[in-house]
């Protein structure tokens, strides 16, 4: 169940960073439709600055970019908020980069081109994980 | 001794020859298998690229570059393999490969040099690939001409490069190789003159409508800069340019002195065309100069569309998405009279079939007004032969047809559109133009995800062919249904995604099939039309009864009961994403030079390397020629005749020799094989049909003297074949492949088939020719065979007694059934030509064969019965000498 399906729960915040505008353009409305709060960036400097300003539940970042690359964004996101889950997407997927992503704390690693369903599943898994970890809400306890 | 030397020389050479032959043969087949493998990989690559178009994938520029590189490399290898297979028989194919590759590289780098075929071209010659030069609006208008339901205006287009040349801007060739594509002003002038000549002769008009459009604006895909009319001055000599829309607000553009006071010449005179051409050039230069003035936005690339303009009785627009009070998602149609101040009729219709009218606002006509069909407007509400003054200008059926066309354009464009239309005095309506509507996501309303749990899912599954959401009434499409009988806007549900359904796609809102692949012809057409499509949805026919209203969400591979407005609105939102993305448009342009298959008929004159316009053409050409090479390899490669083969004892009056090129036969076995030793999947299935007792009925016709004489030239021809080929039945087999060359009696047939685990690679090729009877009866047998093949969904061509059939892109079960039938047909059809004295005989023979062997394909044979007779010929009254007893019902 997405955040929008249950208005009582806060909407998850997602930051999307990819220097290819088409990726942001396609992902943004899809996540919005699912009820998430979405901000998109096409340059890593602005995204890192935003990550220092505020906390996001999920960061979806490209790996190969001018300036700070995806690994640096991953590091920055974790420094700002250790609970933030990071999904790394790349068109140049190798086993080494995938390993490095996981070692640095990425939740998942997705190779481009990817299906919308793949990334949605990934986000849903994070959501389930975070909901499971959060303290139970008001109501009868077992 | 001389004889010892002779033996000493001859013995090793004999072994060497045999070894070389088998080596050469393996090489031949390796090249062929490589072509099959690469073709399949390329089709998958194409499918991968097309899936990205369906908004199923998130991709970036790197994906486009990698995809083109991979496909191009594979196509190059296919070209190489064909030349290796045929002894460099198709060297010019390398040039065609390079031409297409250059265009693809140009598209990727944003250049248009290689695309610019002609700076001025008729509307019907415009295709998707020319979008950067003419604008997406004209591409859609041109594409609409391919749809038989829609009538589109005639006209011609000056491309951005043509307009650039005409206004004295320098057109820069992309590379030195493209120097030939450089456009000169003289060339553009001459071509405009030619186009006017054609329009003046074919349309007999003196007024021309001109639309100038800027291509690739920042915010919009295209932007209309102005609309004008070129016409003789109404009450005096000379020509004038009238302004229909123009930002400056003036009503006409002054003509240069040279064109003033010129008496318009008869339309048939060539100098009339020159006069119009000069007027048009003046108009284009005036527009360019206006934008070039300081302080104004640069005009940028722009295209010009010119069409003959007959006086319209009624004209108007259709907006595919229109928000009115209480109706957030409707389609609006306006209809007005020329030069009428009273205002237009306005209609709001539903966006889905049957496009019901929600609201209409009719403007009263002046008393005495003649409606387009001749009726007189009177004060009475309803009298014989008259309409009331408040009657609508257009009939409901016209409104619905306009709505249907506009919705098809919306799908093609991937965005809501405004369509311009006009009806002439004779009632003929046509589409004259369109513009994409800038609609923002927030304007669509209906926030919030669809709560799927509230909607009843009728079925779910299948393969996504084209994403999108559509709603309509379910109609089952059967083999007997004529395309024109399919109700426009309905949801088509069929058993198989057969190419024969193509015309239905032009009328359907969505299509669902129980069987079919995402790489087939129908899938390509569905994607071209952006028609929501799901193939391979099990039991779709049973789960979706005719008449049920449904909403198809192809992206979710789900079909819901009822018309779900929320879901439809979300579908419309998704569409906003695609066409304005540069990557999407680049991908679409790339695919225009990769995916379309133009070379369909191997017998057509353009079936040549020079005729290949896309990568698909090239690989299809290579596949056809490779199969042809194998079909004739015994004749063309006599040196391969001495290959080592083993005889198979079939237990029927037919010998066949087997050459196993890898896993086609059991490893053990002596010089002679039995059918049990077969491990080749396609050959095993073929044998199953071949060895059916009913296929070997002993009732054989007798021959007349005429037959013997008529067959002599052919028989002698066959006798002149290389020794070793005559009468030799040869099967070359591997675990998933077979190539059988058969000579039974006096006919020759080839069956080439692949039957493995991957449906996309599987196919059957069948070729049949010859016979002993006179040409008339041989041709009847050819037609009999063609009917059998068609009943199995083969694509078939018949020329005299030569029949060629192909079946591919079908599920392996269908292919197996077809191969088995071909086995039976091989035995059953031998010498049948001699008994086919008239068409009725042929019809009866087909009925017998269909009843006995085509049970798996019954859906294609409406008249077939199933008598299950042990000897079908005897049961049907076959006499043996003169065909069937005349008491049998004739055709």
CSV table of N, CA and C in Angstrom, one decimal, chain A residues 1-133:
chain,number,residue,atom,x,y,z
A,1,UNK,N,0.9,-1.2,0.0
A,1,UNK,CA,0.0,0.0,0.0
A,1,UNK,C,0.9,1.2,0.0
A,2,UNK,N,0.6,2.2,-0.8
A,2,UNK,CA,1.4,3.4,-0.9
A,2,UNK,C,0.9,4.4,0.1
A,3,UNK,N,1.7,5.4,0.3
A,3,UNK,CA,1.4,6.5,1.3
A,3,UNK,C,0.0,7.1,1.0
A,4,UNK,N,-0.3,7.3,-0.3
A,4,UNK,CA,-1.5,8.0,-0.6
A,4,UNK,C,-2.7,7.1,-0.3
A,5,UNK,N,-2.5,5.8,-0.4
A,5,UNK,CA,-3.7,5.0,-0.1
A,5,UNK,C,-4.1,5.1,1.4
A,6,UNK,N,-3.2,5.5,2.2
A,6,UNK,CA,-3.6,5.7,3.6
A,6,UNK,C,-3.2,7.1,4.0
A,7,UNK,N,-4.1,8.0,4.0
A,7,UNK,CA,-3.8,9.4,4.2
A,7,UNK,C,-3.3,9.6,5.6
A,8,UNK,N,-3.5,8.7,6.5
A,8,UNK,CA,-3.1,8.9,7.9
A,8,UNK,C,-1.6,8.8,8.0
A,9,UNK,N,-0.9,8.1,7.1
A,9,UNK,CA,0.5,8.0,7.1
A,9,UNK,C,1.2,9.1,6.3
A,10,UNK,N,2.4,9.5,6.8
A,10,UNK,CA,3.1,10.6,6.0
A,10,UNK,C,3.5,10.0,4.6
A,11,UNK,N,3.5,10.9,3.7
A,11,UNK,CA,4.0,10.5,2.3
A,11,UNK,C,5.5,10.4,2.3
A,12,UNK,N,6.0,9.3,1.7
A,12,UNK,CA,7.4,9.1,1.6
A,12,UNK,C,8.0,10.2,0.6
A,13,UNK,N,9.2,10.6,1.0
A,13,UNK,CA,9.8,11.7,0.1
A,13,UNK,C,10.9,11.0,-0.7
A,14,UNK,N,10.9,11.3,-2.0
A,14,UNK,CA,11.9,10.7,-2.9
A,14,UNK,C,12.7,11.8,-3.6
A,15,UNK,N,14.0,11.6,-3.6
A,15,UNK,CA,14.8,12.5,-4.4
A,15,UNK,C,15.4,11.7,-5.6
A,16,UNK,N,15.1,12.3,-6.8
A,16,UNK,CA,15.6,11.6,-8.0
A,16,UNK,C,16.7,12.4,-8.7
A,17,UNK,N,17.9,11.8,-8.9
A,17,UNK,CA,19.0,12.6,-9.5
A,17,UNK,C,19.5,11.8,-10.8
A,18,UNK,N,19.4,12.4,-11.9
A,18,UNK,CA,19.9,11.9,-13.1
A,18,UNK,C,20.2,13.0,-14.1
A,19,UNK,N,21.4,13.0,-14.7
A,19,UNK,CA,21.7,14.1,-15.6
A,19,UNK,C,21.0,14.0,-16.9
A,20,UNK,N,20.3,12.8,-17.1
A,20,UNK,CA,19.5,12.7,-18.3
A,20,UNK,C,18.1,13.1,-17.9
A,21,UNK,N,17.6,14.3,-18.5
A,21,UNK,CA,16.3,14.8,-18.0
A,21,UNK,C,15.1,13.7,-18.2
A,22,UNK,N,15.3,12.9,-19.3
A,22,UNK,CA,14.2,12.0,-19.6
A,22,UNK,C,13.9,11.0,-18.4
A,23,UNK,N,15.0,10.7,-17.7
A,23,UNK,CA,14.8,9.7,-16.5
A,23,UNK,C,14.0,10.4,-15.5
A,24,UNK,N,14.3,11.6,-15.1
A,24,UNK,CA,13.5,12.4,-14.1
A,24,UNK,C,12.1,12.6,-14.6
A,25,UNK,N,12.0,12.9,-15.9
A,25,UNK,CA,10.7,13.3,-16.4
A,25,UNK,C,9.7,12.1,-16.4
A,26,UNK,N,10.3,10.9,-16.6
A,26,UNK,CA,9.5,9.7,-16.6
A,26,UNK,C,9.2,9.2,-15.2
A,27,UNK,N,10.2,9.3,-14.3
A,27,UNK,CA,10.0,8.7,-13.0
A,27,UNK,C,9.1,9.6,-12.1
A,28,UNK,N,9.2,10.9,-12.3
A,28,UNK,CA,8.5,11.8,-11.4
A,28,UNK,C,7.0,11.6,-11.4
A,29,UNK,N,6.3,11.7,-12.6
A,29,UNK,CA,4.9,11.5,-12.5
A,29,UNK,C,4.4,10.1,-12.0
A,30,UNK,N,5.3,9.1,-12.3
A,30,UNK,CA,4.9,7.7,-11.9
A,30,UNK,C,4.9,7.7,-10.4
A,31,UNK,N,5.9,8.2,-9.7
A,31,UNK,CA,5.9,8.2,-8.2
A,31,UNK,C,4.9,9.1,-7.7
A,32,UNK,N,4.6,10.2,-8.3
A,32,UNK,CA,3.6,11.1,-7.9
A,32,UNK,C,2.2,10.4,-7.9
A,33,UNK,N,2.0,9.6,-9.0
A,33,UNK,CA,0.8,8.9,-9.2
A,33,UNK,C,0.6,7.9,-8.0
A,34,UNK,N,1.7,7.4,-7.6
A,34,UNK,CA,1.6,6.4,-6.5
A,34,UNK,C,1.5,7.0,-5.1
A,35,UNK,N,1.6,8.4,-5.1
A,35,UNK,CA,1.3,9.1,-3.8
A,35,UNK,C,2.6,9.5,-3.1
A,36,UNK,N,3.7,9.4,-3.8
A,36,UNK,CA,5.0,9.9,-3.1
A,36,UNK,C,5.2,11.3,-3.4
A,37,UNK,N,6.1,11.9,-2.5
A,37,UNK,CA,6.5,13.3,-2.7
A,37,UNK,C,7.8,13.3,-3.4
A,38,UNK,N,7.9,13.9,-4.6
A,38,UNK,CA,9.1,13.7,-5.4
A,38,UNK,C,9.8,15.1,-5.7
A,39,UNK,N,11.1,15.1,-5.6
A,39,UNK,CA,11.9,16.2,-6.1
A,39,UNK,C,12.9,15.6,-7.1
A,40,UNK,N,13.1,16.3,-8.2
A,40,UNK,CA,14.1,15.8,-9.2
A,40,UNK,C,15.2,16.8,-9.5
A,41,UNK,N,16.4,16.3,-9.7
A,41,UNK,CA,17.6,17.1,-10.0
A,41,UNK,C,18.3,16.5,-11.2
A,42,UNK,N,18.9,17.4,-12.0
A,42,UNK,CA,19.7,16.9,-13.1
A,42,UNK,C,21.2,17.2,-12.9
A,43,UNK,N,21.5,17.9,-11.8
A,43,UNK,CA,23.0,18.1,-11.5
A,43,UNK,C,23.2,17.7,-10.0
A,44,UNK,N,24.3,17.0,-9.8
A,44,UNK,CA,24.5,16.4,-8.5
A,44,UNK,C,24.8,17.5,-7.4
A,45,UNK,N,25.4,18.6,-7.8
A,45,UNK,CA,25.7,19.7,-6.8
A,45,UNK,C,24.4,20.1,-6.1
A,46,UNK,N,23.4,20.4,-6.9
A,46,UNK,CA,22.1,20.9,-6.4
A,46,UNK,C,21.5,19.8,-5.5
A,47,UNK,N,21.6,18.6,-6.0
A,47,UNK,CA,21.0,17.5,-5.3
A,47,UNK,C,21.6,17.3,-3.9
A,48,UNK,N,23.0,17.4,-3.9
A,48,UNK,CA,23.7,17.3,-2.6
A,48,UNK,C,23.3,18.4,-1.7
A,49,UNK,N,23.2,19.6,-2.2
A,49,UNK,CA,22.8,20.8,-1.4
A,49,UNK,C,21.5,20.6,-0.8
A,50,UNK,N,20.5,20.0,-1.6
A,50,UNK,CA,19.2,19.7,-1.1
A,50,UNK,C,19.2,18.7,0.0
A,51,UNK,N,20.1,17.7,-0.2
A,51,UNK,CA,20.2,16.6,0.8
A,51,UNK,C,20.7,17.1,2.1
A,52,UNK,N,21.5,18.2,2.1
A,52,UNK,CA,22.0,18.8,3.3
A,52,UNK,C,20.9,19.6,4.0
A,53,UNK,N,20.0,20.1,3.2
A,53,UNK,CA,18.9,20.9,3.7
A,53,UNK,C,17.8,20.1,4.4
A,54,UNK,N,17.5,19.0,3.8
A,54,UNK,CA,16.3,18.3,4.2
A,54,UNK,C,16.5,16.8,4.1
A,55,UNK,N,15.6,16.0,4.7
A,55,UNK,CA,15.8,14.6,4.7
A,55,UNK,C,14.8,13.9,3.8
A,56,UNK,N,15.3,13.0,3.0
A,56,UNK,CA,14.5,12.2,2.1
A,56,UNK,C,14.5,10.7,2.6
A,57,UNK,N,13.4,10.1,2.4
A,57,UNK,CA,13.3,8.7,2.7
A,57,UNK,C,14.1,7.8,1.7
A,58,UNK,N,14.0,8.2,0.4
A,58,UNK,CA,14.6,7.5,-0.6
A,58,UNK,C,15.4,8.4,-1.6
A,59,UNK,N,16.6,8.0,-2.0
A,59,UNK,CA,17.3,8.7,-3.0
A,59,UNK,C,17.5,7.7,-4.2
A,60,UNK,N,17.1,8.2,-5.4
A,60,UNK,CA,17.4,7.4,-6.6
A,60,UNK,C,18.4,8.2,-7.4
A,61,UNK,N,19.6,7.7,-7.6
A,61,UNK,CA,20.7,8.5,-8.2
A,61,UNK,C,21.3,7.7,-9.3
A,62,UNK,N,21.7,8.5,-10.4
A,62,UNK,CA,22.5,7.9,-11.5
A,62,UNK,C,23.9,7.7,-10.9
A,63,UNK,N,24.7,6.9,-11.6
A,63,UNK,CA,26.1,6.7,-11.1
A,63,UNK,C,27.0,7.6,-11.8
A,64,UNK,N,27.0,7.6,-13.2
A,64,UNK,CA,28.0,8.4,-13.9
A,64,UNK,C,27.4,9.8,-14.2
A,65,UNK,N,28.0,10.8,-13.6
A,65,UNK,CA,27.5,12.1,-13.8
A,65,UNK,C,28.7,13.1,-13.8
A,66,UNK,N,28.6,14.2,-14.4
A,66,UNK,CA,29.6,15.2,-14.3
A,66,UNK,C,29.6,15.7,-12.8
A,67,UNK,N,30.8,16.2,-12.3
A,67,UNK,CA,30.8,16.7,-11.0
A,67,UNK,C,30.8,15.4,-10.0
A,68,UNK,N,30.1,15.6,-8.9
A,68,UNK,CA,30.0,14.5,-8.0
A,68,UNK,C,29.2,13.3,-8.6
A,69,UNK,N,29.8,12.1,-8.5
A,69,UNK,CA,29.2,11.0,-9.2
A,69,UNK,C,28.2,10.3,-8.2
A,70,UNK,N,27.6,9.2,-8.6
A,70,UNK,CA,26.6,8.6,-7.8
A,70,UNK,C,27.1,8.1,-6.4
A,71,UNK,N,28.4,7.6,-6.4
A,71,UNK,CA,28.9,7.2,-5.2
A,71,UNK,C,29.0,8.3,-4.1
A,72,UNK,N,29.4,9.5,-4.7
A,72,UNK,CA,29.5,10.6,-3.8
A,72,UNK,C,28.2,11.0,-3.2
A,73,UNK,N,27.2,10.9,-4.1
A,73,UNK,CA,25.8,11.3,-3.7
A,73,UNK,C,25.3,10.3,-2.7
A,74,UNK,N,25.6,9.0,-2.9
A,74,UNK,CA,25.3,8.0,-1.9
A,74,UNK,C,25.9,8.3,-0.6
A,75,UNK,N,27.2,8.6,-0.6
A,75,UNK,CA,27.9,9.0,0.6
A,75,UNK,C,27.2,10.2,1.3
A,76,UNK,N,27.0,11.2,0.5
A,76,UNK,CA,26.4,12.4,1.0
A,76,UNK,C,25.0,12.2,1.6
A,77,UNK,N,24.2,11.3,1.0
A,77,UNK,CA,22.8,11.0,1.5
A,77,UNK,C,22.9,10.3,2.8
A,78,UNK,N,23.8,9.4,2.9
A,78,UNK,CA,24.0,8.6,4.1
A,78,UNK,C,24.5,9.5,5.3
A,79,UNK,N,25.4,10.4,4.9
A,79,UNK,CA,25.9,11.3,6.0
A,79,UNK,C,24.8,12.2,6.5
A,80,UNK,N,24.0,12.7,5.6
A,80,UNK,CA,22.9,13.6,6.0
A,80,UNK,C,21.9,12.8,6.8
A,81,UNK,N,21.5,11.6,6.4
A,81,UNK,CA,20.5,10.8,7.1
A,81,UNK,C,20.8,9.4,6.9
A,82,UNK,N,21.3,8.7,7.9
A,82,UNK,CA,21.7,7.3,7.7
A,82,UNK,C,20.5,6.4,7.4
A,83,UNK,N,19.3,6.8,7.7
A,83,UNK,CA,18.1,6.0,7.4
A,83,UNK,C,17.7,6.1,5.9
A,84,UNK,N,18.2,7.1,5.2
A,84,UNK,CA,17.8,7.3,3.8
A,84,UNK,C,18.3,6.1,3.0
A,85,UNK,N,17.4,5.5,2.2
A,85,UNK,CA,17.8,4.4,1.4
A,85,UNK,C,18.1,4.9,0.0
A,86,UNK,N,19.2,4.4,-0.6
A,86,UNK,CA,19.6,4.8,-1.9
A,86,UNK,C,19.6,3.7,-2.9
A,87,UNK,N,19.0,4.1,-4.0
A,87,UNK,CA,18.9,3.2,-5.2
A,87,UNK,C,19.8,3.8,-6.2
A,88,UNK,N,20.8,3.0,-6.7
A,88,UNK,CA,21.7,3.5,-7.7
A,88,UNK,C,21.3,2.9,-9.1
A,89,UNK,N,21.2,3.8,-10.0
A,89,UNK,CA,20.8,3.4,-11.4
A,89,UNK,C,22.0,3.8,-12.3
A,90,UNK,N,22.3,2.9,-13.3
A,90,UNK,CA,23.3,3.2,-14.2
A,90,UNK,C,23.2,2.5,-15.5
A,91,UNK,N,23.7,3.2,-16.6
A,91,UNK,CA,23.7,2.6,-17.9
A,91,UNK,C,25.0,1.8,-18.1
A,92,UNK,N,25.9,1.9,-17.2
A,92,UNK,CA,27.2,1.2,-17.4
A,92,UNK,C,27.4,0.2,-16.2
A,93,UNK,N,26.5,-0.7,-16.1
A,93,UNK,CA,26.5,-1.6,-14.9
A,93,UNK,C,27.6,-2.6,-15.1
A,94,UNK,N,28.4,-2.7,-14.0
A,94,UNK,CA,29.4,-3.8,-14.0
A,94,UNK,C,29.3,-4.5,-12.6
A,95,UNK,N,29.9,-5.6,-12.4
A,95,UNK,CA,29.8,-6.3,-11.1
A,95,UNK,C,30.5,-5.5,-10.1
A,96,UNK,N,31.6,-4.9,-10.5
A,96,UNK,CA,32.4,-4.1,-9.5
A,96,UNK,C,31.7,-2.9,-9.0
A,97,UNK,N,31.0,-2.2,-9.9
A,97,UNK,CA,30.3,-1.0,-9.5
A,97,UNK,C,29.1,-1.4,-8.6
A,98,UNK,N,28.5,-2.5,-8.9
A,98,UNK,CA,27.4,-3.0,-8.1
A,98,UNK,C,27.9,-3.4,-6.7
A,99,UNK,N,29.0,-4.1,-6.7
A,99,UNK,CA,29.6,-4.4,-5.4
A,99,UNK,C,29.9,-3.2,-4.5
A,100,UNK,N,30.5,-2.3,-5.2
A,100,UNK,CA,30.9,-1.0,-4.5
A,100,UNK,C,29.7,-0.3,-3.9
A,101,UNK,N,28.6,-0.3,-4.8
A,101,UNK,CA,27.4,0.4,-4.3
A,101,UNK,C,26.9,-0.2,-3.1
A,102,UNK,N,26.8,-1.6,-3.1
A,102,UNK,CA,26.3,-2.3,-1.9
A,102,UNK,C,27.2,-2.1,-0.7
A,103,UNK,N,28.5,-2.1,-0.9
A,103,UNK,CA,29.5,-1.9,0.2
A,103,UNK,C,29.3,-0.5,0.8
A,104,UNK,N,28.9,0.4,0.0
A,104,UNK,CA,28.8,1.8,0.5
A,104,UNK,C,27.4,2.0,1.1
A,105,UNK,N,26.6,1.0,1.1
A,105,UNK,CA,25.3,1.1,1.7
A,105,UNK,C,24.1,1.3,0.8
A,106,UNK,N,24.2,1.1,-0.5
A,106,UNK,CA,23.1,1.2,-1.4
A,106,UNK,C,22.0,0.1,-1.1
A,107,UNK,N,20.8,0.5,-1.2
A,107,UNK,CA,19.7,-0.5,-1.0
A,107,UNK,C,19.7,-1.5,-2.2
A,108,UNK,N,19.8,-0.9,-3.4
A,108,UNK,CA,19.7,-1.7,-4.6
A,108,UNK,C,20.4,-1.0,-5.7
A,109,UNK,N,20.7,-1.8,-6.7
A,109,UNK,CA,21.5,-1.3,-7.9
A,109,UNK,C,20.7,-1.7,-9.1
A,110,UNK,N,20.3,-0.8,-10.0
A,110,UNK,CA,19.5,-1.1,-11.1
A,110,UNK,C,20.2,-0.6,-12.4
A,111,UNK,N,20.3,-1.6,-13.4
A,111,UNK,CA,20.9,-1.2,-14.6
A,111,UNK,C,19.9,-0.7,-15.6
A,112,UNK,N,20.3,0.4,-16.3
A,112,UNK,CA,19.5,1.0,-17.4
A,112,UNK,C,19.7,0.3,-18.7
A,113,UNK,N,18.7,0.1,-19.5
A,113,UNK,CA,17.3,0.6,-19.3
A,113,UNK,C,16.6,-0.4,-18.4
A,114,UNK,N,15.7,0.2,-17.6
A,114,UNK,CA,15.0,-0.7,-16.6
A,114,UNK,C,13.5,-0.4,-16.8
A,115,UNK,N,12.7,-1.4,-16.4
A,115,UNK,CA,11.3,-1.2,-16.4
A,115,UNK,C,10.8,-0.4,-15.3
A,116,UNK,N,9.8,0.4,-15.5
A,116,UNK,CA,9.2,1.2,-14.5
A,116,UNK,C,8.8,0.3,-13.3
A,117,UNK,N,8.3,-0.9,-13.6
A,117,UNK,CA,7.9,-1.9,-12.6
A,117,UNK,C,9.1,-2.3,-11.7
A,118,UNK,N,10.3,-2.4,-12.3
A,118,UNK,CA,11.4,-2.7,-11.5
A,118,UNK,C,11.7,-1.7,-10.4
A,119,UNK,N,11.7,-0.5,-10.8
A,119,UNK,CA,12.1,0.6,-9.8
A,119,UNK,C,10.9,0.8,-8.8
A,120,UNK,N,9.7,0.6,-9.3
A,120,UNK,CA,8.6,0.7,-8.3
A,120,UNK,C,8.6,-0.4,-7.3
A,121,UNK,N,9.0,-1.6,-7.7
A,121,UNK,CA,9.1,-2.7,-6.8
A,121,UNK,C,10.2,-2.4,-5.7
A,122,UNK,N,11.2,-1.9,-6.2
A,122,UNK,CA,12.4,-1.5,-5.3
A,122,UNK,C,11.9,-0.5,-4.3
A,123,UNK,N,11.2,0.5,-4.7
A,123,UNK,CA,10.7,1.5,-3.8
A,123,UNK,C,9.7,0.9,-2.8
A,124,UNK,N,8.9,0.0,-3.3
A,124,UNK,CA,7.9,-0.6,-2.4
A,124,UNK,C,8.6,-1.5,-1.4
A,125,UNK,N,9.6,-2.1,-1.7
A,125,UNK,CA,10.4,-2.9,-0.8
A,125,UNK,C,11.0,-2.0,0.3
A,126,UNK,N,11.5,-0.9,-0.1
A,126,UNK,CA,12.0,0.0,0.9
A,126,UNK,C,10.9,0.5,1.8
A,127,UNK,N,9.8,0.8,1.2
A,127,UNK,CA,8.6,1.3,2.0
A,127,UNK,C,8.2,0.3,3.0
A,128,UNK,N,8.1,-1.0,2.6
A,128,UNK,CA,7.7,-2.0,3.5
A,128,UNK,C,8.7,-2.2,4.6
A,129,UNK,N,10.0,-2.1,4.3
A,129,UNK,CA,11.1,-2.2,5.2
A,129,UNK,C,11.0,-1.1,6.3
A,130,UNK,N,10.8,0.1,5.8
A,130,UNK,CA,10.7,1.3,6.7
A,130,UNK,C,9.4,1.2,7.5
A,131,UNK,N,8.3,0.8,7.0
A,131,UNK,CA,7.1,0.7,7.8
A,131,UNK,C,7.2,-0.4,8.8
A,132,UNK,N,7.9,-1.4,8.4
A,132,UNK,CA,8.1,-2.5,9.4
A,132,UNK,C,9.0,-2.1,10.5
A,133,UNK,N,10.0,-1.2,10.3
A,133,UNK,CA,10.9,-0.8,11.3
A,133,UNK,C,10.3,0.3,12.1
